[in-house]
Short mmCIF file of C-alpha atoms and ligand atoms in Angstrom, two decimals:
data_model
loop_
_atom_site.label_atom_id
_atom_site.label_comp_id
_atom_site.label_asym_id
_atom_site.label_seq_id
_atom_site.Cartn_x
_atom_site.Cartn_y
_atom_site.Cartn_z
CA MET C 517 35.21 38.37 -19.47
CA SER C 518 33.61 35.18 -18.22
CA TYR C 519 35.44 32.21 -16.75
CA GLU C 520 34.87 28.47 -16.63
CA ALA C 521 36.18 25.78 -14.30
CA VAL C 522 38.43 22.93 -15.35
CA LEU C 523 37.53 20.23 -12.89
CA GLY C 524 38.80 16.69 -12.31
CA PHE C 525 38.90 14.32 -9.37
CA GLU C 526 41.10 11.80 -7.63
CA VAL C 527 39.21 9.23 -5.61
CA HIS C 528 40.95 7.00 -3.07
CA ILE C 529 39.20 3.81 -2.03
CA GLU C 530 40.32 1.60 0.86
CA LEU C 531 39.66 -1.99 -0.06
CA ALA C 532 37.89 -4.27 2.42
CA THR C 533 40.32 -7.16 2.03
CA LYS C 534 41.14 -9.29 5.09
CA SER C 535 44.82 -8.37 5.11
CA LYS C 536 46.90 -5.37 4.11
CA MET C 537 48.46 -4.78 0.69
CA PHE C 538 51.95 -6.16 1.30
CA CYS C 539 51.79 -7.99 4.64
CA GLY C 540 49.49 -10.22 6.68
CA CYS C 541 48.22 -7.58 9.15
CA PRO C 542 44.43 -7.06 9.24
CA ALA C 543 43.29 -4.35 6.83
CA ASP C 544 40.27 -3.37 8.91
CA HIS C 545 41.76 -0.60 11.02
CA PHE C 546 38.71 1.51 11.83
CA GLY C 547 38.33 2.15 15.57
CA LYS C 548 41.14 -0.25 16.55
CA ILE C 549 43.62 0.50 19.35
CA PRO C 550 46.49 2.46 17.70
CA ASN C 551 49.56 0.51 16.54
CA THR C 552 48.14 -2.92 17.36
CA GLN C 553 47.92 -4.04 13.70
CA THR C 554 51.47 -3.61 12.48
CA CYS C 555 54.50 -5.67 11.53
CA PRO C 556 58.01 -5.00 10.17
CA VAL C 557 56.64 -4.68 6.61
CA CYS C 558 53.99 -2.02 7.24
CA LEU C 559 56.28 -0.23 9.70
CA GLY C 560 58.93 -0.01 7.00
CA LEU C 561 61.64 -1.68 9.08
CA PRO C 562 64.93 -2.43 7.30
CA GLY C 563 65.02 -5.71 5.43
CA ALA C 564 61.28 -6.38 5.50
CA LEU C 565 59.99 -7.43 2.10
CA PRO C 566 56.53 -6.75 0.62
CA VAL C 567 54.35 -9.58 -0.77
CA PRO C 568 51.45 -8.27 -2.90
CA ASN C 569 47.87 -9.11 -1.91
CA ALA C 570 46.37 -11.04 -4.85
CA LYS C 571 42.77 -10.33 -3.81
CA ALA C 572 43.40 -6.57 -3.73
CA ILE C 573 44.84 -6.67 -7.25
CA GLU C 574 41.88 -8.70 -8.49
CA TRP C 575 39.47 -6.17 -6.94
CA CYS C 576 41.35 -3.20 -8.38
CA ILE C 577 41.15 -4.73 -11.84
CA LYS C 578 37.47 -5.61 -11.40
CA LEU C 579 36.78 -2.00 -10.46
CA GLY C 580 38.67 -0.93 -13.57
CA LEU C 581 36.53 -3.27 -15.67
CA ALA C 582 33.34 -1.91 -14.09
CA LEU C 583 34.56 1.59 -15.04
CA ASN C 584 35.06 0.50 -18.67
CA CYS C 585 38.86 0.66 -18.47
CA ARG C 586 41.44 -1.09 -20.57
CA ILE C 587 43.49 -3.48 -18.48
CA ASN C 588 47.25 -3.43 -18.96
CA LEU C 589 48.39 -7.00 -19.46
CA PHE C 590 51.84 -5.88 -18.30
CA SER C 591 51.91 -3.85 -15.11
CA LYS C 592 54.20 -3.02 -12.23
CA PHE C 593 54.56 -1.18 -8.94
CA ASP C 594 56.69 1.93 -8.52
CA ARG C 595 58.08 3.84 -5.59
CA LYS C 596 56.75 7.34 -5.04
CA ASN C 597 59.34 9.06 -2.87
CA TYR C 598 58.49 11.74 -0.38
CA PHE C 599 59.05 12.37 3.28
CA TYR C 600 56.20 12.57 5.72
CA PRO C 601 56.02 11.11 9.23
CA ASP C 602 53.05 8.88 8.36
CA LEU C 603 55.12 7.18 5.65
CA PRO C 604 57.82 5.20 7.47
CA LYS C 605 59.61 3.84 4.38
CA GLY C 606 60.12 7.32 2.93
CA TYR C 607 58.21 6.19 -0.15
CA GLN C 608 54.78 4.89 -1.01
CA ILE C 609 54.44 1.80 -3.17
CA SER C 610 52.16 2.97 -5.96
CA GLN C 611 51.93 2.68 -9.73
CA TYR C 612 53.31 5.23 -12.15
CA ASP C 613 53.49 4.64 -15.90
CA GLN C 614 52.00 1.14 -16.11
CA PRO C 615 48.99 1.04 -13.79
CA PHE C 616 46.59 -1.92 -13.81
CA CYS C 617 43.78 0.00 -15.54
CA ILE C 618 43.67 2.95 -17.97
CA SER C 619 41.28 4.84 -20.29
CA GLY C 620 37.87 4.14 -18.78
CA PHE C 621 34.68 6.13 -18.76
CA LEU C 622 31.33 6.49 -17.05
CA ASP C 623 28.20 8.05 -18.53
CA LEU C 624 26.09 10.58 -16.64
CA ASP C 625 22.28 10.48 -16.80
CA SER C 626 22.44 13.36 -19.28
CA GLY C 627 24.40 11.07 -21.59
CA ARG C 628 27.60 13.09 -21.13
CA ARG C 629 30.63 10.82 -20.92
CA ILE C 630 33.25 11.39 -18.23
CA TYR C 631 36.61 9.85 -19.07
CA ILE C 632 38.70 8.04 -16.49
CA THR C 633 42.44 8.43 -16.88
CA ARG C 634 43.50 5.51 -14.71
CA VAL C 635 42.68 3.18 -11.85
CA HIS C 636 45.77 2.10 -9.97
CA MET C 637 46.78 0.22 -6.83
CA GLU C 638 48.80 1.61 -3.94
CA GLU C 639 49.10 1.45 -0.17
CA ASP C 640 47.58 3.73 2.43
CA THR C 641 49.75 5.72 4.87
CA GLY C 642 49.61 5.85 8.65
CA LYS C 643 47.36 8.33 10.38
CA LEU C 644 48.55 11.45 12.17
CA GLN C 645 46.74 12.64 15.26
CA HIS C 646 47.43 16.15 16.43
CA ASP C 647 46.92 16.22 20.16
CA SER C 648 47.65 19.18 22.49
CA GLY C 649 50.87 20.28 20.84
CA GLN C 650 52.08 16.78 20.00
CA THR C 651 51.61 14.70 16.91
CA LEU C 652 50.91 11.00 17.38
CA ILE C 653 51.18 8.40 14.64
CA ASP C 654 48.94 5.35 14.27
CA PHE C 655 50.35 2.82 11.81
CA ASN C 656 47.29 0.54 11.76
CA ARG C 657 46.28 2.12 8.45
CA SER C 658 49.80 1.93 7.02
CA GLY C 659 49.81 -0.50 4.09
CA VAL C 660 46.03 -0.90 3.76
CA PRO C 661 45.17 -1.56 0.08
CA LEU C 662 44.20 1.68 -1.61
CA VAL C 663 42.81 2.08 -5.11
CA GLU C 664 43.13 5.46 -6.77
CA ILE C 665 40.76 6.52 -9.53
CA VAL C 666 41.82 9.55 -11.56
CA THR C 667 39.41 11.28 -13.91
CA ASP C 668 40.12 13.52 -16.88
CA PRO C 669 39.23 17.20 -16.20
CA ASP C 670 35.87 16.63 -17.85
CA PHE C 671 33.29 18.08 -15.47
CA LYS C 672 31.38 21.12 -16.64
CA ASN C 673 30.16 21.90 -13.15
CA ILE C 674 30.04 20.59 -9.62
CA GLU C 675 26.63 18.93 -10.10
CA GLU C 676 28.13 16.68 -12.79
CA ALA C 677 31.00 15.84 -10.48
CA VAL C 678 28.75 14.88 -7.57
CA GLU C 679 26.58 12.69 -9.82
CA PHE C 680 29.71 10.97 -11.11
CA LEU C 681 31.15 10.44 -7.64
CA LYS C 682 27.88 8.96 -6.37
CA LYS C 683 27.78 6.60 -9.33
CA VAL C 684 31.34 5.48 -8.60
CA GLN C 685 30.47 4.94 -4.94
CA LEU C 686 27.48 2.81 -5.90
CA ILE C 687 29.53 0.69 -8.32
CA ILE C 688 32.10 0.05 -5.57
CA ARG C 689 29.33 -1.05 -3.22
CA CYS C 690 27.81 -3.29 -5.91
CA LEU C 691 31.22 -4.94 -6.31
CA GLU C 692 31.38 -5.32 -2.50
CA ILE C 693 35.05 -4.35 -2.44
CA SER C 694 34.76 -1.44 0.00
CA SER C 695 32.19 0.31 2.16
CA ALA C 696 33.19 3.50 0.29
CA ASP C 697 32.16 5.39 3.37
CA MET C 698 33.37 9.01 3.29
CA GLU C 699 32.85 9.62 7.00
CA LYS C 700 35.05 6.67 7.90
CA GLY C 701 37.58 7.62 5.26
CA SER C 702 37.25 4.48 3.15
CA MET C 703 36.36 6.83 0.26
CA ARG C 704 38.40 10.04 0.08
CA LEU C 705 38.14 12.73 -2.55
CA GLU C 706 40.53 15.28 -3.96
CA ALA C 707 39.40 17.88 -6.44
CA ASN C 708 41.72 19.38 -9.05
CA ILE C 709 40.51 22.79 -10.08
CA SER C 710 41.68 25.58 -12.25
CA VAL C 711 39.73 28.37 -13.85
CA ARG C 712 40.25 29.71 -17.38
CA PRO C 713 38.54 32.23 -19.68
CA THR C 714 35.43 30.64 -21.23
CA GLY C 715 36.23 29.13 -24.60
CA GLN C 716 40.00 28.88 -24.05
CA LYS C 717 41.18 25.53 -25.41
CA GLU C 718 44.40 24.88 -23.53
CA LEU C 719 44.51 23.98 -19.86
CA PRO C 720 45.58 26.68 -17.40
CA LYS C 721 49.23 26.63 -16.34
CA PHE C 722 48.30 26.17 -12.68
CA LYS C 723 46.31 23.46 -10.93
CA ILE C 724 44.97 23.61 -7.41
CA GLU C 725 44.28 20.46 -5.50
CA ILE C 726 41.79 20.46 -2.62
CA LYS C 727 42.21 17.70 -0.07
CA ASN C 728 40.19 16.41 2.89
CA LEU C 729 36.74 16.48 1.34
CA ASN C 730 34.77 14.02 3.40
CA SER C 731 31.20 14.52 2.25
CA PHE C 732 29.47 15.31 -1.04
CA ARG C 733 28.13 18.48 0.53
CA PHE C 734 31.63 19.73 1.38
CA VAL C 735 32.89 18.82 -2.09
CA LYS C 736 30.23 21.05 -3.55
CA LYS C 737 30.94 23.96 -1.17
CA ALA C 738 34.72 23.73 -1.46
CA VAL C 739 34.69 23.63 -5.25
CA GLU C 740 32.26 26.53 -5.48
CA TYR C 741 34.40 28.58 -3.09
CA GLU C 742 37.55 27.75 -5.02
CA ILE C 743 36.05 28.66 -8.40
CA ASN C 744 35.08 32.08 -7.01
CA ARG C 745 38.48 32.60 -5.40
CA GLN C 746 40.37 31.84 -8.60
CA THR C 747 37.99 33.88 -10.74
CA ASP C 748 38.53 36.90 -8.47
CA LEU C 749 42.31 36.50 -8.74
CA LEU C 750 42.21 36.26 -12.53
CA GLU C 751 39.87 39.22 -12.78
CA SER C 752 42.28 41.35 -10.80
CA GLY C 753 45.05 40.38 -13.21
CA ARG C 754 46.80 37.84 -10.96
CA THR C 755 47.44 34.12 -11.47
CA PRO C 756 46.56 31.58 -8.79
CA VAL C 757 49.58 29.72 -7.38
CA GLN C 758 49.86 25.99 -8.00
CA GLU C 759 49.33 24.45 -4.58
CA THR C 760 47.49 22.00 -2.37
CA ARG C 761 44.69 23.52 -0.35
CA GLY C 762 42.63 22.21 2.52
CA TYR C 763 38.97 22.86 3.21
CA ASN C 764 37.73 24.31 6.48
CA GLU C 765 34.22 23.01 7.18
CA ASN C 766 33.54 25.75 9.71
CA THR C 767 34.42 28.77 7.58
CA GLY C 768 33.45 27.18 4.26
CA GLN C 769 36.80 28.36 2.85
CA THR C 770 39.78 26.65 1.32
CA PHE C 771 43.24 27.48 2.66
CA SER C 772 46.80 27.03 1.42
CA GLN C 773 48.61 23.94 2.76
CA ARG C 774 51.72 23.50 0.64
CA SER C 775 52.97 24.13 -2.86
CA LYS C 776 51.98 21.34 -5.18
CA GLU C 777 54.57 18.85 -6.36
CA ASP C 778 55.00 17.88 -9.98
CA ALA C 779 55.35 14.18 -10.79
CA HIS C 780 59.13 14.52 -11.29
CA ASP C 781 59.52 15.72 -7.70
CA TYR C 782 58.60 12.23 -6.52
CA ARG C 783 61.52 10.51 -8.27
CA TYR C 784 59.34 7.58 -9.29
CA PHE C 785 61.21 4.37 -10.11
CA PRO C 786 60.19 0.70 -10.44
CA GLU C 787 59.73 -1.09 -7.11
CA PRO C 788 62.72 -3.46 -7.02
CA ASP C 789 61.22 -5.79 -4.40
CA ILE C 790 58.14 -6.74 -6.44
CA PRO C 791 58.48 -8.34 -9.88
CA PRO C 792 56.21 -6.92 -12.60
CA PHE C 793 52.89 -8.59 -13.42
CA GLU C 794 51.79 -10.29 -16.58
CA PHE C 795 48.13 -11.14 -17.03
CA THR C 796 46.56 -13.17 -19.80
CA LYS C 797 43.51 -12.02 -21.73
CA GLU C 798 41.76 -15.16 -20.45
CA GLN C 799 42.38 -14.15 -16.84
CA ILE C 800 40.96 -10.68 -17.42
CA ASP C 801 37.94 -12.09 -19.27
CA ALA C 802 37.30 -14.52 -16.42
CA TRP C 803 37.23 -11.58 -13.97
CA ARG C 804 34.94 -9.68 -16.29
CA GLN C 805 32.54 -12.64 -16.23
CA GLU C 806 32.49 -12.53 -12.44
CA LEU C 807 31.32 -8.91 -12.25
CA PRO C 808 27.91 -8.53 -10.57
CA GLU C 809 25.00 -6.68 -12.17
CA LEU C 810 26.01 -3.02 -12.22
CA PRO C 811 23.61 -0.07 -11.79
CA GLU C 812 23.43 0.75 -15.52
CA PHE C 813 22.56 -2.85 -16.33
CA LYS C 814 19.91 -2.92 -13.61
CA LYS C 815 18.36 0.29 -14.89
CA LYS C 816 18.05 -1.12 -18.40
CA LEU C 817 16.65 -4.40 -17.09
CA LEU C 818 14.01 -2.60 -15.01
CA MET C 819 12.88 -0.62 -18.04
CA ASP C 820 13.08 -3.34 -20.70
CA LYS C 821 12.03 -6.47 -18.84
CA TYR C 822 9.81 -5.01 -16.14
CA GLN C 823 8.51 -2.01 -18.10
CA LEU C 824 9.19 0.46 -15.30
CA SER C 825 9.36 4.20 -15.90
CA LEU C 826 12.77 5.86 -16.29
CA SER C 827 12.49 7.64 -12.95
CA ASN C 828 11.48 4.49 -11.03
CA ALA C 829 14.24 2.53 -12.76
CA GLN C 830 16.75 5.19 -11.81
CA ILE C 831 15.75 5.18 -8.16
CA MET C 832 15.62 1.39 -7.84
CA SER C 833 18.86 0.72 -9.69
CA SER C 834 20.73 3.06 -7.36
CA ASN C 835 19.46 1.41 -4.18
CA ILE C 836 20.91 -2.07 -3.79
CA ASP C 837 18.51 -3.22 -1.03
CA MET C 838 15.42 -1.86 -2.75
CA TYR C 839 16.45 -3.48 -6.03
CA ASN C 840 17.01 -6.90 -4.48
CA LEU C 841 13.70 -6.74 -2.61
CA PHE C 842 11.92 -5.82 -5.83
CA ILE C 843 13.45 -8.72 -7.78
CA GLN C 844 12.69 -11.26 -5.04
CA THR C 845 9.10 -10.09 -4.55
CA GLU C 846 8.45 -10.02 -8.27
CA LYS C 847 9.72 -13.61 -8.49
CA LEU C 848 6.99 -14.74 -6.08
CA GLY C 849 4.76 -14.03 -9.03
CA GLN C 850 1.70 -12.71 -7.21
CA TYR C 851 1.80 -9.03 -8.03
CA PRO C 852 2.75 -7.05 -11.14
CA ALA C 853 6.20 -5.49 -11.29
CA LYS C 854 4.81 -1.95 -11.59
CA MET C 855 2.77 -2.32 -8.42
CA ILE C 856 5.73 -3.60 -6.42
CA ALA C 857 7.96 -0.83 -7.76
CA ASP C 858 5.38 1.82 -6.95
CA VAL C 859 4.98 0.60 -3.36
CA LEU C 860 8.75 0.63 -2.85
CA VAL C 861 9.65 3.87 -4.61
CA ASN C 862 6.76 5.86 -3.15
CA LYS C 863 7.34 4.35 0.30
CA ARG C 864 3.78 3.12 0.55
CA TYR C 865 4.91 0.08 2.49
CA SER C 866 4.40 0.20 6.22
CA GLY C 867 5.69 -2.51 8.52
CA THR C 868 9.09 -3.87 9.52
CA GLU C 869 11.97 -1.58 8.70
CA THR C 870 13.78 -3.89 6.30
CA PRO C 871 11.07 -6.21 5.00
CA THR C 872 11.78 -9.54 3.37
CA SER C 873 10.09 -10.36 0.08
CA ASP C 874 7.58 -12.52 1.99
CA GLU C 875 6.71 -9.65 4.30
CA LEU C 876 6.29 -7.27 1.39
CA ASN C 877 4.15 -9.84 -0.39
CA ALA C 878 1.97 -10.25 2.70
CA PHE C 879 1.58 -6.48 2.89
CA LEU C 880 0.46 -6.41 -0.75
CA ASN C 881 -1.99 -9.19 0.06
CA GLN C 882 -3.73 -6.98 2.58
CA ASN C 883 -3.53 -3.76 0.63
CA SER C 884 -3.67 -4.87 -2.96
CA THR C 885 -6.94 -3.12 -3.75
CA ALA C 886 -5.46 0.24 -2.89
CA MET C 887 -2.19 -0.66 -4.60
CA ALA C 888 -3.72 -2.46 -7.53
CA VAL C 889 -3.46 0.23 -10.12
CA ASP C 890 -0.42 2.10 -11.24
CA PRO C 891 -0.80 5.75 -10.07
CA GLU C 892 0.33 7.05 -13.45
CA GLU C 893 -2.49 5.05 -14.99
CA ILE C 894 -5.06 6.48 -12.55
CA LEU C 895 -3.87 10.00 -13.26
CA LYS C 896 -4.15 9.45 -17.00
CA VAL C 897 -7.75 8.18 -16.79
CA VAL C 898 -8.76 10.89 -14.31
CA GLN C 899 -7.48 13.58 -16.65
CA LYS C 900 -9.33 12.00 -19.55
CA VAL C 901 -12.61 11.81 -17.61
CA ILE C 902 -12.24 15.43 -16.46
CA SER C 903 -11.73 16.72 -19.98
CA GLN C 904 -14.66 14.66 -21.33
CA ASN C 905 -17.15 15.77 -18.65
CA PRO C 906 -16.96 19.59 -18.31
CA LYS C 907 -20.55 19.78 -17.04
CA ALA C 908 -19.96 17.40 -14.12
CA VAL C 909 -16.70 19.16 -13.36
CA SER C 910 -18.30 22.61 -13.13
CA ASP C 911 -21.17 21.14 -11.06
CA PHE C 912 -18.65 19.68 -8.64
CA LYS C 913 -16.75 22.97 -8.54
CA SER C 914 -19.90 24.86 -7.70
CA GLY C 915 -20.49 22.57 -4.76
CA LYS C 916 -22.69 19.73 -6.07
CA GLU C 917 -21.25 16.77 -4.21
CA GLN C 918 -23.07 14.14 -6.31
CA ALA C 919 -21.26 15.25 -9.43
CA VAL C 920 -18.04 13.80 -8.10
CA PHE C 921 -19.61 10.36 -7.71
CA PHE C 922 -20.48 10.48 -11.37
CA LEU C 923 -16.83 11.28 -12.21
CA ILE C 924 -15.56 8.49 -9.93
CA GLY C 925 -17.94 6.11 -11.65
CA GLN C 926 -16.55 7.10 -15.05
CA VAL C 927 -12.99 6.42 -13.86
CA LYS C 928 -14.03 3.06 -12.40
CA ARG C 929 -15.51 2.02 -15.72
CA ASP C 930 -11.95 2.07 -17.07
CA LEU C 931 -10.09 1.04 -13.93
CA LYS C 932 -12.32 -1.38 -12.03
CA SER C 933 -9.89 -2.24 -9.30
CA ALA C 934 -8.73 1.29 -8.50
CA ASP C 935 -9.32 2.50 -4.96
CA THR C 936 -12.18 5.03 -4.61
CA GLN C 937 -10.26 7.21 -2.16
CA VAL C 938 -7.25 7.38 -4.46
CA ILE C 939 -9.47 8.34 -7.43
CA LEU C 940 -11.18 11.05 -5.39
CA GLU C 941 -7.83 12.54 -4.36
CA ASN C 942 -6.71 12.56 -7.97
CA ILE C 943 -9.91 14.25 -9.14
CA LYS C 944 -9.62 16.94 -6.49
CA LYS C 945 -5.96 17.53 -7.28
CA ASN C 946 -6.76 17.95 -10.97
CA ILE C 947 -9.78 20.18 -10.56
CA PHE C 948 -8.71 22.56 -7.79
ZN1 ZN P 1128 51.93 -5.40 8.57
MN1 MN P 1129 47.28 8.27 -4.32
#
């Protein structure tokens, strides 16, 4: 019997707002002296009342819009109750049945659509530090705005998942709402995996969650390991236990942490200290208007308006700096879009590390002859000339050097401004 993975993800994003989610403490906690950015609210002291951060809510909803979600015009916060030392209130303020955003999707390059269950707002917890037999708690992170994106279990394999997660990361960076940096923990991933016999329609009765995945490489390894582990169990007639597992980077294995809670274990109920929200359609539309150009839009623009190839459009639309440099240099109006794109994508630029459009333009000024013709165009003409001149080609192959000058001349008849050296390289590559 063969097995297939049922794979979904939860992505937590720390927002880069100035202040925390429900108090005025700074939200930027990275590398700060422990417990210097706290107050009665984020320490969960009795009587302290939360006041929601309007900017964080706006950013959460904008992210939902960028992920093609429906925005709930009525929404509220709920308490998710559980005990853990990094959660001083004994509950996390999160969203349960009426999150800000639901039912979104994102398309992969293959055209496959991945559905997004929800995008909701919550608060981060404190940070535990295990230190020579003691556990220390840093509450600087407690109450930092956290957005959670939950996908449907739609991924056919881990490659699809990584492509999706990278796209999400890029969208977040385009929106400039978070650094989405996995090493620093501002983007944190949890995979939900279960394995079932290939072709089975219903979801397996168990679901295993893997936490602490802090790089795309580890996500890939952990998921692959977990799929094998569960497949082995099923093959030997056993059923994997529903649980939360960690990933050990050193051994490349996942390990059991605790049995996994069901939603009812959390005793969710509406947060009594924060009134529910009502948005108008006009408000949501106004936020939609404010969205920046997103990667998919950029890709289409590069292909339709600037006539770039799919692969160049893909590369440039997923690199914010490269894209901006391209647009600004093209605007100077001195060099064709294709030439600029080629220089950037194929890293033919040499000079300052992060050139301005003026610097790139100056570089093109000095090297335009060599850059003048699109390499795809050169290749096309070279191949044509080779197939039309078999005699010259066999002469060149048998060592007659002059024959190659004839071939170069033929190419130059079509492409006057192409660089001789580049043509020669292309001829050699296509003959030998
Ligand atoms: Zn605070
Ligand atoms: Mn969460």
